[in-house]
Amino acid sequence: MSPTSSPLAPADAPPVADVLIALYIQALRTGRGWTRRDLAASLGRQPHWIADLERARRPATAEDLSTVLLRCGIVDYNIVRGLQAWLMPSPDPHTLTDRAPGGDERLHLFEYSASAIRLCAPSQLPAILRTPAYAQALKNAAGDREEQVSSGSRLLPVCASFLVVLDETVLSELAGSPAVKAEQIAYLQEIVERDEVRLLITPKNAVGFAEQLCELTLYDFDQPLYVVEQGHPTYLNGPPASCHSRHQLITNALEAAADNDHSQRLLTKYLKRFRRQLTGQGAARRDQPHTSAAPGGATAATADLPVPVPSPAASRNR
């Protein structure tokens, strides 16, 4: 399948809660190295019962879900109750916001269940591409604000096609020190060079929407799954009209993006910028006046030394 295209959902797509529960059960089972027969036998069920759950052929009941989750080691009461709440009737069965504990870990598992991923990030570097230091810098920058900042612990999924469309504004507004920024850009270059990700960059603010939007093409389902990440992840599937608008948003962003070579030149440009800032900071520190201990343990600048003027690079980093 071309990374620029993906199937659109049929009109009779199952409710998104059924799809998410199916993916989660499958991920938990395979993560433990169990076959469907293994899990079914431990529950006193037939393998086709597990297969039907994992393909959303039959909706799970609250009791089914609790039994399977507990057998797979999910013993946190809040997680079990939060996932059971997904099964309650909804006025919009094709939209679900995951507010249960462990949402970031579930999203990671869903990404690993995909055969292809198209991700458009116009306002912030996706958690899946962050270095640990950059993830921490984002947390520090968020402070006491209400929005959640992902831990950045999600690993790159193993799939046939992983495409990221990134707005150039994200690169120019990375959080943290110049060292953290330079490390983050170098990491992006590294994963692109290893062919793990196809990364394309659009001109600043060219995408036209603020939310991060991800399209997952799933192995066992005919319809793509869309994920909007703004705090808690929101999942969407459903009839063609609903899916088409989101499919088109990502496709339009892809068409606005620079080609591979130009995108890599942009990464190099920002890496050089942050390394210059880092060099400027080092020079500014070397130029700081010598301080001596004052009475009472305080420090005072040595007299008659001029106050150093920060370099332009250091000034820009303030």
mmCIF file of C-alpha atoms in Angstrom, residues 26-318:
data_model
loop_
_atom_site.group_PDB
_atom_site.id
_atom_site.type_symbol
_atom_site.label_atom_id
_atom_site.label_comp_id
_atom_site.label_asym_id
_atom_site.label_seq_id
_atom_site.Cartn_x
_atom_site.Cartn_y
_atom_site.Cartn_z
ATOM 1 C CA GLN A 26 -5.023 -9.035 20.974
ATOM 2 C CA ALA A 27 -2.044 -6.915 22.044
ATOM 3 C CA LEU A 28 -2.189 -8.193 25.624
ATOM 4 C CA ARG A 29 -2.365 -11.804 24.444
ATOM 5 C CA THR A 30 0.449 -11.606 21.899
ATOM 6 C CA GLY A 31 2.586 -9.596 24.324
ATOM 7 C CA ARG A 32 2.511 -12.563 26.664
ATOM 8 C CA GLY A 33 3.378 -15.013 23.920
ATOM 9 C CA TRP A 34 0.003 -16.768 24.104
ATOM 10 C CA THR A 35 -1.935 -18.215 21.193
ATOM 11 C CA ARG A 36 -5.694 -17.817 21.043
ATOM 12 C CA ARG A 37 -5.927 -21.446 22.023
ATOM 13 C CA ASP A 38 -3.782 -20.770 25.122
ATOM 14 C CA LEU A 39 -5.933 -17.889 26.290
ATOM 15 C CA ALA A 40 -9.208 -19.644 25.496
ATOM 16 C CA ALA A 41 -8.171 -22.779 27.370
ATOM 17 C CA SER A 42 -7.231 -20.785 30.467
ATOM 18 C CA LEU A 43 -10.715 -19.234 30.434
ATOM 19 C CA GLY A 44 -12.589 -22.455 29.668
ATOM 20 C CA ARG A 45 -13.605 -21.107 26.243
ATOM 21 C CA GLN A 46 -13.180 -22.144 22.627
ATOM 22 C CA PRO A 47 -10.499 -20.450 20.481
ATOM 23 C CA HIS A 48 -13.141 -19.033 18.132
ATOM 24 C CA TRP A 49 -14.572 -17.085 21.113
ATOM 25 C CA ILE A 50 -11.258 -15.231 21.503
ATOM 26 C CA ALA A 51 -10.982 -14.806 17.724
ATOM 27 C CA ASP A 52 -14.430 -13.214 17.585
ATOM 28 C CA LEU A 53 -13.494 -10.786 20.373
ATOM 29 C CA GLU A 54 -10.196 -9.843 18.709
ATOM 30 C CA ARG A 55 -11.889 -9.116 15.397
ATOM 31 C CA ALA A 56 -14.933 -7.349 16.890
ATOM 32 C CA ARG A 57 -17.237 -9.960 15.376
ATOM 33 C CA ARG A 58 -19.100 -10.101 18.650
ATOM 34 C CA PRO A 59 -19.244 -7.203 21.116
ATOM 35 C CA ALA A 60 -17.696 -7.940 24.486
ATOM 36 C CA THR A 61 -19.831 -7.720 27.596
ATOM 37 C CA ALA A 62 -18.559 -6.047 30.760
ATOM 38 C CA GLU A 63 -18.120 -9.499 32.293
ATOM 39 C CA ASP A 64 -16.219 -10.804 29.223
ATOM 40 C CA LEU A 65 -13.905 -7.819 29.305
ATOM 41 C CA SER A 66 -13.231 -8.063 33.037
ATOM 42 C CA THR A 67 -12.489 -11.798 32.783
ATOM 43 C CA VAL A 68 -10.047 -11.433 29.881
ATOM 44 C CA LEU A 69 -8.277 -8.385 31.330
ATOM 45 C CA LEU A 70 -7.750 -10.044 34.695
ATOM 46 C CA ARG A 71 -6.414 -13.187 33.027
ATOM 47 C CA CYS A 72 -3.956 -11.011 31.070
ATOM 48 C CA GLY A 73 -2.711 -9.366 34.261
ATOM 49 C CA ILE A 74 -4.681 -6.088 34.192
ATOM 50 C CA VAL A 75 -5.701 -5.943 37.852
ATOM 51 C CA ASP A 76 -6.053 -2.176 38.329
ATOM 52 C CA TYR A 77 -9.723 -1.643 39.207
ATOM 53 C CA ASN A 78 -9.754 1.846 37.648
ATOM 54 C CA ILE A 79 -8.436 0.546 34.332
ATOM 55 C CA VAL A 80 -10.957 -2.309 34.210
ATOM 56 C CA ARG A 81 -13.890 -0.039 35.083
ATOM 57 C CA GLY A 82 -12.681 2.647 32.667
ATOM 58 C CA LEU A 83 -12.581 0.168 29.780
ATOM 59 C CA GLN A 84 -15.943 -1.329 30.752
ATOM 60 C CA ALA A 85 -17.392 2.180 30.471
ATOM 61 C CA TRP A 86 -16.537 2.089 26.763
ATOM 62 C CA LEU A 87 -19.296 -0.513 26.333
ATOM 63 C CA MET A 88 -22.064 1.821 27.533
ATOM 64 C CA PRO A 89 -24.453 3.122 24.826
ATOM 65 C CA SER A 90 -23.142 6.264 23.146
ATOM 66 C CA PRO A 91 -24.860 8.854 20.934
ATOM 67 C CA ASP A 92 -21.785 8.685 18.703
ATOM 68 C CA PRO A 93 -20.508 5.082 18.620
ATOM 69 C CA HIS A 94 -17.714 6.012 16.196
ATOM 70 C CA THR A 95 -15.996 8.508 18.524
ATOM 71 C CA LEU A 96 -14.394 7.640 21.862
ATOM 72 C CA THR A 97 -12.061 9.593 24.173
ATOM 73 C CA ASP A 98 -9.827 7.329 26.271
ATOM 74 C CA ARG A 99 -9.838 8.803 29.790
ATOM 75 C CA ALA A 100 -9.098 5.532 31.584
ATOM 76 C CA PRO A 101 -5.678 5.215 33.270
ATOM 77 C CA GLY A 102 -2.931 3.948 30.978
ATOM 78 C CA GLY A 103 -4.185 5.639 27.810
ATOM 79 C CA ASP A 104 -0.689 6.372 26.497
ATOM 80 C CA GLU A 105 0.324 2.724 26.862
ATOM 81 C CA ARG A 106 -2.825 1.601 25.029
ATOM 82 C CA LEU A 107 -2.143 3.997 22.179
ATOM 83 C CA HIS A 108 1.343 2.531 21.909
ATOM 84 C CA LEU A 109 -0.159 -0.970 21.629
ATOM 85 C CA PHE A 110 -2.642 0.187 18.978
ATOM 86 C CA GLU A 111 0.205 1.664 16.941
ATOM 87 C CA TYR A 112 1.943 -1.700 17.090
ATOM 88 C CA SER A 113 -1.253 -3.291 15.738
ATOM 89 C CA ALA A 114 -1.098 -1.189 12.558
ATOM 90 C CA SER A 115 0.260 -2.204 9.173
ATOM 91 C CA ALA A 116 0.637 1.456 8.144
ATOM 92 C CA ILE A 117 0.626 4.791 9.960
ATOM 93 C CA ARG A 118 0.198 8.309 8.600
ATOM 94 C CA LEU A 119 0.690 10.979 11.254
ATOM 95 C CA CYS A 120 0.336 14.734 10.834
ATOM 96 C CA ALA A 121 1.781 16.900 13.609
ATOM 97 C CA PRO A 122 1.259 20.627 12.977
ATOM 98 C CA SER A 123 1.772 21.940 16.515
ATOM 99 C CA GLN A 124 4.007 19.619 18.543
ATOM 100 C CA LEU A 125 6.521 16.853 17.980
ATOM 101 C CA PRO A 126 4.708 13.511 18.394
ATOM 102 C CA ALA A 127 5.455 11.618 21.612
ATOM 103 C CA ILE A 128 6.537 8.642 19.557
ATOM 104 C CA LEU A 129 9.475 10.647 18.127
ATOM 105 C CA ARG A 130 10.699 12.409 21.291
ATOM 106 C CA THR A 131 13.970 11.746 23.035
ATOM 107 C CA PRO A 132 13.695 11.286 26.837
ATOM 108 C CA ALA A 133 15.441 14.627 27.413
ATOM 109 C CA TYR A 134 13.038 16.469 25.094
ATOM 110 C CA ALA A 135 10.018 14.781 26.715
ATOM 111 C CA GLN A 136 11.266 16.021 30.096
ATOM 112 C CA ALA A 137 11.817 19.529 28.709
ATOM 113 C CA LEU A 138 8.192 19.586 27.534
ATOM 114 C CA LYS A 139 7.001 18.555 30.987
ATOM 115 C CA ASN A 140 9.068 21.315 32.547
ATOM 116 C CA ALA A 141 7.712 23.870 30.082
ATOM 117 C CA ALA A 142 4.108 22.786 30.733
ATOM 118 C CA GLY A 143 4.468 23.493 34.462
ATOM 119 C CA ASP A 144 1.075 23.579 36.155
ATOM 120 C CA ARG A 145 -0.962 23.922 32.987
ATOM 121 C CA GLU A 146 -3.821 21.465 32.620
ATOM 122 C CA GLU A 147 -2.871 19.823 29.351
ATOM 123 C CA GLN A 148 -1.152 16.486 29.576
ATOM 124 C CA VAL A 149 2.346 15.985 28.210
ATOM 125 C CA SER A 150 3.123 12.433 27.190
ATOM 126 C CA SER A 151 6.103 10.760 28.795
ATOM 127 C CA GLY A 152 7.647 10.175 25.388
ATOM 128 C CA SER A 153 8.289 6.556 26.349
ATOM 129 C CA ARG A 154 6.477 5.057 23.364
ATOM 130 C CA LEU A 155 8.745 3.163 21.011
ATOM 131 C CA LEU A 156 8.575 3.348 17.254
ATOM 132 C CA PRO A 157 6.064 0.802 15.963
ATOM 133 C CA VAL A 158 7.117 -1.973 13.637
ATOM 134 C CA CYS A 159 4.992 -1.507 10.535
ATOM 135 C CA ALA A 160 5.438 -1.623 6.788
ATOM 136 C CA SER A 161 4.840 2.100 6.309
ATOM 137 C CA PHE A 162 5.322 4.884 8.861
ATOM 138 C CA LEU A 163 4.897 8.403 7.502
ATOM 139 C CA VAL A 164 5.106 11.612 9.566
ATOM 140 C CA VAL A 165 4.183 15.050 8.237
ATOM 141 C CA LEU A 166 5.694 17.687 10.520
ATOM 142 C CA ASP A 167 5.137 21.447 10.396
ATOM 143 C CA GLU A 168 8.390 23.427 10.288
ATOM 144 C CA THR A 169 7.062 25.577 13.148
ATOM 145 C CA VAL A 170 7.528 22.570 15.445
ATOM 146 C CA LEU A 171 11.249 22.435 14.645
ATOM 147 C CA SER A 172 11.732 26.139 15.241
ATOM 148 C CA GLU A 173 9.904 26.115 18.592
ATOM 149 C CA LEU A 174 11.337 23.058 20.326
ATOM 150 C CA ALA A 175 11.456 23.263 24.127
ATOM 151 C CA GLY A 176 14.527 22.918 26.313
ATOM 152 C CA SER A 177 18.146 23.973 26.145
ATOM 153 C CA PRO A 178 20.102 24.142 22.870
ATOM 154 C CA ALA A 179 21.729 20.826 23.822
ATOM 155 C CA VAL A 180 18.336 19.138 24.209
ATOM 156 C CA LYS A 181 17.091 20.635 20.942
ATOM 157 C CA ALA A 182 20.203 19.576 19.038
ATOM 158 C CA GLU A 183 19.950 16.043 20.427
ATOM 159 C CA GLN A 184 16.287 15.868 19.369
ATOM 160 C CA ILE A 185 16.985 16.973 15.784
ATOM 161 C CA ALA A 186 19.938 14.578 15.544
ATOM 162 C CA TYR A 187 17.646 11.745 16.672
ATOM 163 C CA LEU A 188 15.130 12.605 13.949
ATOM 164 C CA GLN A 189 17.930 12.489 11.385
ATOM 165 C CA GLU A 190 19.083 9.143 12.733
ATOM 166 C CA ILE A 191 15.731 7.369 12.495
ATOM 167 C CA VAL A 192 15.156 8.765 9.005
ATOM 168 C CA GLU A 193 18.568 7.564 7.869
ATOM 169 C CA ARG A 194 17.723 4.094 9.226
ATOM 170 C CA ASP A 195 14.560 4.158 7.066
ATOM 171 C CA GLU A 196 12.354 3.603 10.106
ATOM 172 C CA VAL A 197 10.273 6.695 9.373
ATOM 173 C CA ARG A 198 9.521 8.724 6.294
ATOM 174 C CA LEU A 199 9.565 12.290 7.609
ATOM 175 C CA LEU A 200 8.301 15.190 5.496
ATOM 176 C CA ILE A 201 8.152 18.812 6.623
ATOM 177 C CA THR A 202 5.600 21.422 5.545
ATOM 178 C CA PRO A 203 6.353 25.172 5.449
ATOM 179 C CA LYS A 204 5.528 27.039 8.645
ATOM 180 C CA ASN A 205 1.797 27.022 9.474
ATOM 181 C CA ALA A 206 0.881 25.513 6.096
ATOM 182 C CA VAL A 207 -1.232 22.652 7.467
ATOM 183 C CA GLY A 208 -4.247 24.749 8.486
ATOM 184 C CA PHE A 209 -5.367 22.796 11.568
ATOM 185 C CA ALA A 210 -3.944 22.581 15.059
ATOM 186 C CA GLU A 211 -4.682 19.057 16.243
ATOM 187 C CA GLN A 212 -2.298 16.152 15.851
ATOM 188 C CA LEU A 213 -4.019 13.578 13.656
ATOM 189 C CA CYS A 214 -2.958 9.966 13.130
ATOM 190 C CA GLU A 215 -4.364 7.381 10.714
ATOM 191 C CA LEU A 216 -3.781 3.717 11.579
ATOM 192 C CA THR A 217 -4.390 1.058 8.936
ATOM 193 C CA LEU A 218 -5.205 -2.123 10.840
ATOM 194 C CA TYR A 219 -4.479 -5.731 9.899
ATOM 195 C CA ASP A 220 -7.767 -7.315 10.995
ATOM 196 C CA PHE A 221 -10.161 -4.504 10.101
ATOM 197 C CA ASP A 222 -11.321 -2.992 6.829
ATOM 198 C CA GLN A 223 -11.497 0.554 8.170
ATOM 199 C CA PRO A 224 -8.709 2.883 9.316
ATOM 200 C CA LEU A 225 -8.649 4.162 12.866
ATOM 201 C CA TYR A 226 -8.067 7.894 13.409
ATOM 202 C CA VAL A 227 -6.493 9.265 16.574
ATOM 203 C CA VAL A 228 -6.611 12.903 17.665
ATOM 204 C CA GLU A 229 -4.059 13.631 20.412
ATOM 205 C CA GLN A 230 -4.974 16.600 22.573
ATOM 206 C CA GLY A 231 -4.492 15.499 26.157
ATOM 207 C CA HIS A 232 -6.442 12.243 26.227
ATOM 208 C CA PRO A 233 -6.394 10.463 22.842
ATOM 209 C CA THR A 234 -9.691 10.516 20.930
ATOM 210 C CA TYR A 235 -10.350 7.632 18.521
ATOM 211 C CA LEU A 236 -12.591 7.829 15.478
ATOM 212 C CA ASN A 237 -13.805 5.440 12.791
ATOM 213 C CA GLY A 238 -17.131 5.031 11.061
ATOM 214 C CA PRO A 239 -18.934 5.804 7.844
ATOM 215 C CA PRO A 240 -17.046 7.052 4.783
ATOM 216 C CA ALA A 241 -18.137 10.680 5.196
ATOM 217 C CA SER A 242 -16.657 10.829 8.680
ATOM 218 C CA CYS A 243 -13.401 9.160 7.709
ATOM 219 C CA HIS A 244 -13.010 10.969 4.417
ATOM 220 C CA SER A 245 -12.590 14.407 5.991
ATOM 221 C CA ARG A 246 -9.750 13.227 8.225
ATOM 222 C CA HIS A 247 -8.178 11.192 5.464
ATOM 223 C CA GLN A 248 -8.232 14.311 3.285
ATOM 224 C CA LEU A 249 -6.654 16.492 6.003
ATOM 225 C CA ILE A 250 -3.629 14.219 6.192
ATOM 226 C CA THR A 251 -3.436 13.882 2.415
ATOM 227 C CA ASN A 252 -3.543 17.682 1.984
ATOM 228 C CA ALA A 253 -0.738 18.087 4.540
ATOM 229 C CA LEU A 254 1.298 15.489 2.690
ATOM 230 C CA GLU A 255 0.829 17.319 -0.595
ATOM 231 C CA ALA A 256 1.965 20.582 1.039
ATOM 232 C CA ALA A 257 5.118 18.991 2.434
ATOM 233 C CA ALA A 258 8.576 19.439 1.016
ATOM 234 C CA ASP A 259 10.216 16.503 -0.731
ATOM 235 C CA ASN A 260 12.574 14.121 1.050
ATOM 236 C CA ASP A 261 15.767 15.981 0.182
ATOM 237 C CA HIS A 262 14.450 19.403 1.162
ATOM 238 C CA SER A 263 12.996 18.024 4.403
ATOM 239 C CA GLN A 264 16.387 16.601 5.336
ATOM 240 C CA ARG A 265 18.044 19.923 4.534
ATOM 241 C CA LEU A 266 15.611 21.600 6.934
ATOM 242 C CA LEU A 267 16.599 19.160 9.683
ATOM 243 C CA THR A 268 20.257 19.954 9.026
ATOM 244 C CA LYS A 269 19.489 23.691 9.128
ATOM 245 C CA TYR A 270 17.910 23.481 12.578
ATOM 246 C CA LEU A 271 20.579 21.154 13.910
ATOM 247 C CA LYS A 272 23.226 23.719 12.936
ATOM 248 C CA ARG A 273 21.169 26.525 14.509
ATOM 249 C CA PHE A 274 20.859 24.782 17.876
ATOM 250 C CA ARG A 275 24.519 23.765 17.874
ATOM 251 C CA ARG A 276 25.479 27.398 17.242
ATOM 252 C CA GLN A 277 23.300 28.393 20.201
ATOM 253 C CA LEU A 278 25.022 25.743 22.294
ATOM 254 C CA THR A 279 28.427 27.060 21.271
ATOM 255 C CA GLY A 280 27.278 30.600 22.048
ATOM 256 C CA GLN A 281 26.124 29.564 25.510
ATOM 257 C CA GLY A 282 29.478 27.941 26.203
ATOM 258 C CA ALA A 283 31.298 31.082 25.120
ATOM 259 C CA ALA A 284 29.046 33.225 27.319
ATOM 260 C CA ARG A 285 29.764 31.018 30.337
ATOM 261 C CA ARG A 286 33.503 31.270 29.750
ATOM 262 C CA ASP A 287 33.170 35.071 29.673
ATOM 263 C CA GLN A 288 31.301 35.270 33.006
ATOM 264 C CA PRO A 289 33.079 37.399 35.651
ATOM 265 C CA HIS A 290 34.930 35.568 38.409
ATOM 266 C CA THR A 291 32.952 35.548 41.664
ATOM 267 C CA SER A 292 34.336 35.508 45.170
ATOM 268 C CA ALA A 293 32.694 34.577 48.417
ATOM 269 C CA ALA A 294 31.223 37.519 50.304
ATOM 270 C CA PRO A 295 30.650 37.632 54.062
ATOM 271 C CA GLY A 296 27.841 35.323 55.121
ATOM 272 C CA GLY A 297 28.453 32.854 52.287
ATOM 273 C CA ALA A 298 27.034 35.085 49.521
ATOM 274 C CA THR A 299 28.920 35.652 46.277
ATOM 275 C CA ALA A 300 29.822 38.950 44.721
ATOM 276 C CA ALA A 301 31.278 39.790 41.332
ATOM 277 C CA THR A 302 34.957 40.679 41.402
ATOM 278 C CA ALA A 303 35.329 44.440 41.271
ATOM 279 C CA ASP A 304 36.488 46.363 38.200
ATOM 280 C CA LEU A 305 35.524 43.572 35.748
ATOM 281 C CA PRO A 306 33.213 44.595 32.903
ATOM 282 C CA VAL A 307 29.825 42.898 32.607
ATOM 283 C CA PRO A 308 30.060 40.497 29.627
ATOM 284 C CA VAL A 309 27.741 41.064 26.690
ATOM 285 C CA PRO A 310 25.974 37.792 25.685
ATOM 286 C CA SER A 311 26.469 36.615 22.140
ATOM 287 C CA PRO A 312 23.495 36.973 19.746
ATOM 288 C CA ALA A 313 22.985 33.191 19.868
ATOM 289 C CA ALA A 314 22.777 33.180 23.639
ATOM 290 C CA SER A 315 20.375 36.129 23.591
ATOM 291 C CA ARG A 316 18.038 34.347 21.185
ATOM 292 C CA ASN A 317 17.937 31.351 23.513
ATOM 293 C CA ARG A 318 16.651 33.320 26.511
#
